[in-house]
Amino acid sequence: MTRWSRYLTPLRLKGLIARSDHLLTQRKHNAVHAMGCGVPFTGIHPAADDNLARIL
């Protein structure tokens, strides 16, 4: 486990997203955090996984 991943808790990640102007993500949970914080986001949908597309 890297130092960064030990530091980055879900609450800290949400805080980083909340301070962002815009989020570019492939991860569903990050998009959900952005929606909850009112941060505009762009979801990049990988062909192999449709989780992100389902919440959009």
PDB file of C-alpha atoms in Angstrom:
ATOM      1  CA  MET A   1       0.000   0.000   0.000  1.00  0.00           C
ATOM      2  CA  THR A   2       1.419   3.362  -0.989  1.00  0.00           C
ATOM      3  CA  ARG A   3       1.587   6.357   1.290  1.00  0.00           C
ATOM      4  CA  TRP A   4      -0.973   8.171  -0.870  1.00  0.00           C
ATOM      5  CA  SER A   5      -3.520   5.347  -0.672  1.00  0.00           C
ATOM      6  CA  ARG A   6      -3.165   5.176   3.130  1.00  0.00           C
ATOM      7  CA  TYR A   7      -3.816   8.921   3.322  1.00  0.00           C
ATOM      8  CA  LEU A   8      -6.737   8.982   0.885  1.00  0.00           C
ATOM      9  CA  THR A   9      -9.790   7.962   2.891  1.00  0.00           C
ATOM     10  CA  PRO A  10     -13.281   8.143   1.338  1.00  0.00           C
ATOM     11  CA  LEU A  11     -13.983  11.323   3.307  1.00  0.00           C
ATOM     12  CA  ARG A  12     -10.752  12.980   2.116  1.00  0.00           C
ATOM     13  CA  LEU A  13     -11.505  11.944  -1.467  1.00  0.00           C
ATOM     14  CA  LYS A  14     -14.937  13.533  -1.209  1.00  0.00           C
ATOM     15  CA  GLY A  15     -13.286  16.697   0.127  1.00  0.00           C
ATOM     16  CA  LEU A  16     -10.903  16.826  -2.833  1.00  0.00           C
ATOM     17  CA  ILE A  17     -13.768  16.333  -5.258  1.00  0.00           C
ATOM     18  CA  ALA A  18     -15.829  19.037  -3.524  1.00  0.00           C
ATOM     19  CA  ARG A  19     -13.014  21.558  -4.053  1.00  0.00           C
ATOM     20  CA  SER A  20     -12.682  20.707  -7.747  1.00  0.00           C
ATOM     21  CA  ASP A  21     -14.007  22.840 -10.587  1.00  0.00           C
ATOM     22  CA  HIS A  22     -14.749  19.781 -12.719  1.00  0.00           C
ATOM     23  CA  LEU A  23     -14.149  16.039 -12.346  1.00  0.00           C
ATOM     24  CA  LEU A  24     -13.088  13.643 -15.095  1.00  0.00           C
ATOM     25  CA  THR A  25     -13.669  10.080 -13.917  1.00  0.00           C
ATOM     26  CA  GLN A  26     -14.050   6.436 -14.850  1.00  0.00           C
ATOM     27  CA  ARG A  27     -15.206   5.510 -11.358  1.00  0.00           C
ATOM     28  CA  LYS A  28     -18.855   5.410 -10.335  1.00  0.00           C
ATOM     29  CA  HIS A  29     -18.254   6.362  -6.700  1.00  0.00           C
ATOM     30  CA  ASN A  30     -16.281   9.457  -7.678  1.00  0.00           C
ATOM     31  CA  ALA A  31     -19.147  10.550  -9.937  1.00  0.00           C
ATOM     32  CA  VAL A  32     -21.618  10.025  -7.088  1.00  0.00           C
ATOM     33  CA  HIS A  33     -19.434  12.163  -4.799  1.00  0.00           C
ATOM     34  CA  ALA A  34     -19.339  14.880  -7.474  1.00  0.00           C
ATOM     35  CA  MET A  35     -23.124  14.842  -7.849  1.00  0.00           C
ATOM     36  CA  GLY A  36     -23.562  15.083  -4.087  1.00  0.00           C
ATOM     37  CA  CYS A  37     -21.195  18.051  -3.906  1.00  0.00           C
ATOM     38  CA  GLY A  38     -22.648  19.833  -6.939  1.00  0.00           C
ATOM     39  CA  VAL A  39     -19.408  19.503  -8.917  1.00  0.00           C
ATOM     40  CA  PRO A  40     -19.821  19.068 -12.673  1.00  0.00           C
ATOM     41  CA  PHE A  41     -18.218  15.900 -13.990  1.00  0.00           C
ATOM     42  CA  THR A  42     -17.495  14.033 -17.177  1.00  0.00           C
ATOM     43  CA  GLY A  43     -17.774  10.274 -17.045  1.00  0.00           C
ATOM     44  CA  ILE A  44     -15.532   8.254 -19.308  1.00  0.00           C
ATOM     45  CA  HIS A  45     -17.291   4.985 -19.999  1.00  0.00           C
ATOM     46  CA  PRO A  46     -14.993   2.008 -20.621  1.00  0.00           C
ATOM     47  CA  ALA A  47     -16.581  -0.539 -22.942  1.00  0.00           C
ATOM     48  CA  ALA A  48     -16.004  -3.433 -20.537  1.00  0.00           C
ATOM     49  CA  ASP A  49     -17.866  -1.909 -17.584  1.00  0.00           C
ATOM     50  CA  ASP A  50     -21.219  -0.117 -17.714  1.00  0.00           C
ATOM     51  CA  ASN A  51     -21.513   0.895 -14.045  1.00  0.00           C
ATOM     52  CA  LEU A  52     -20.776   4.547 -14.751  1.00  0.00           C
ATOM     53  CA  ALA A  53     -23.159   4.673 -17.708  1.00  0.00           C
ATOM     54  CA  ARG A  54     -26.023   3.344 -15.559  1.00  0.00           C
ATOM     55  CA  ILE A  55     -25.823   6.236 -13.073  1.00  0.00           C
ATOM     56  CA  LEU A  56     -25.585   8.854 -15.820  1.00  0.00           C
TER      57      LEU A  56
END
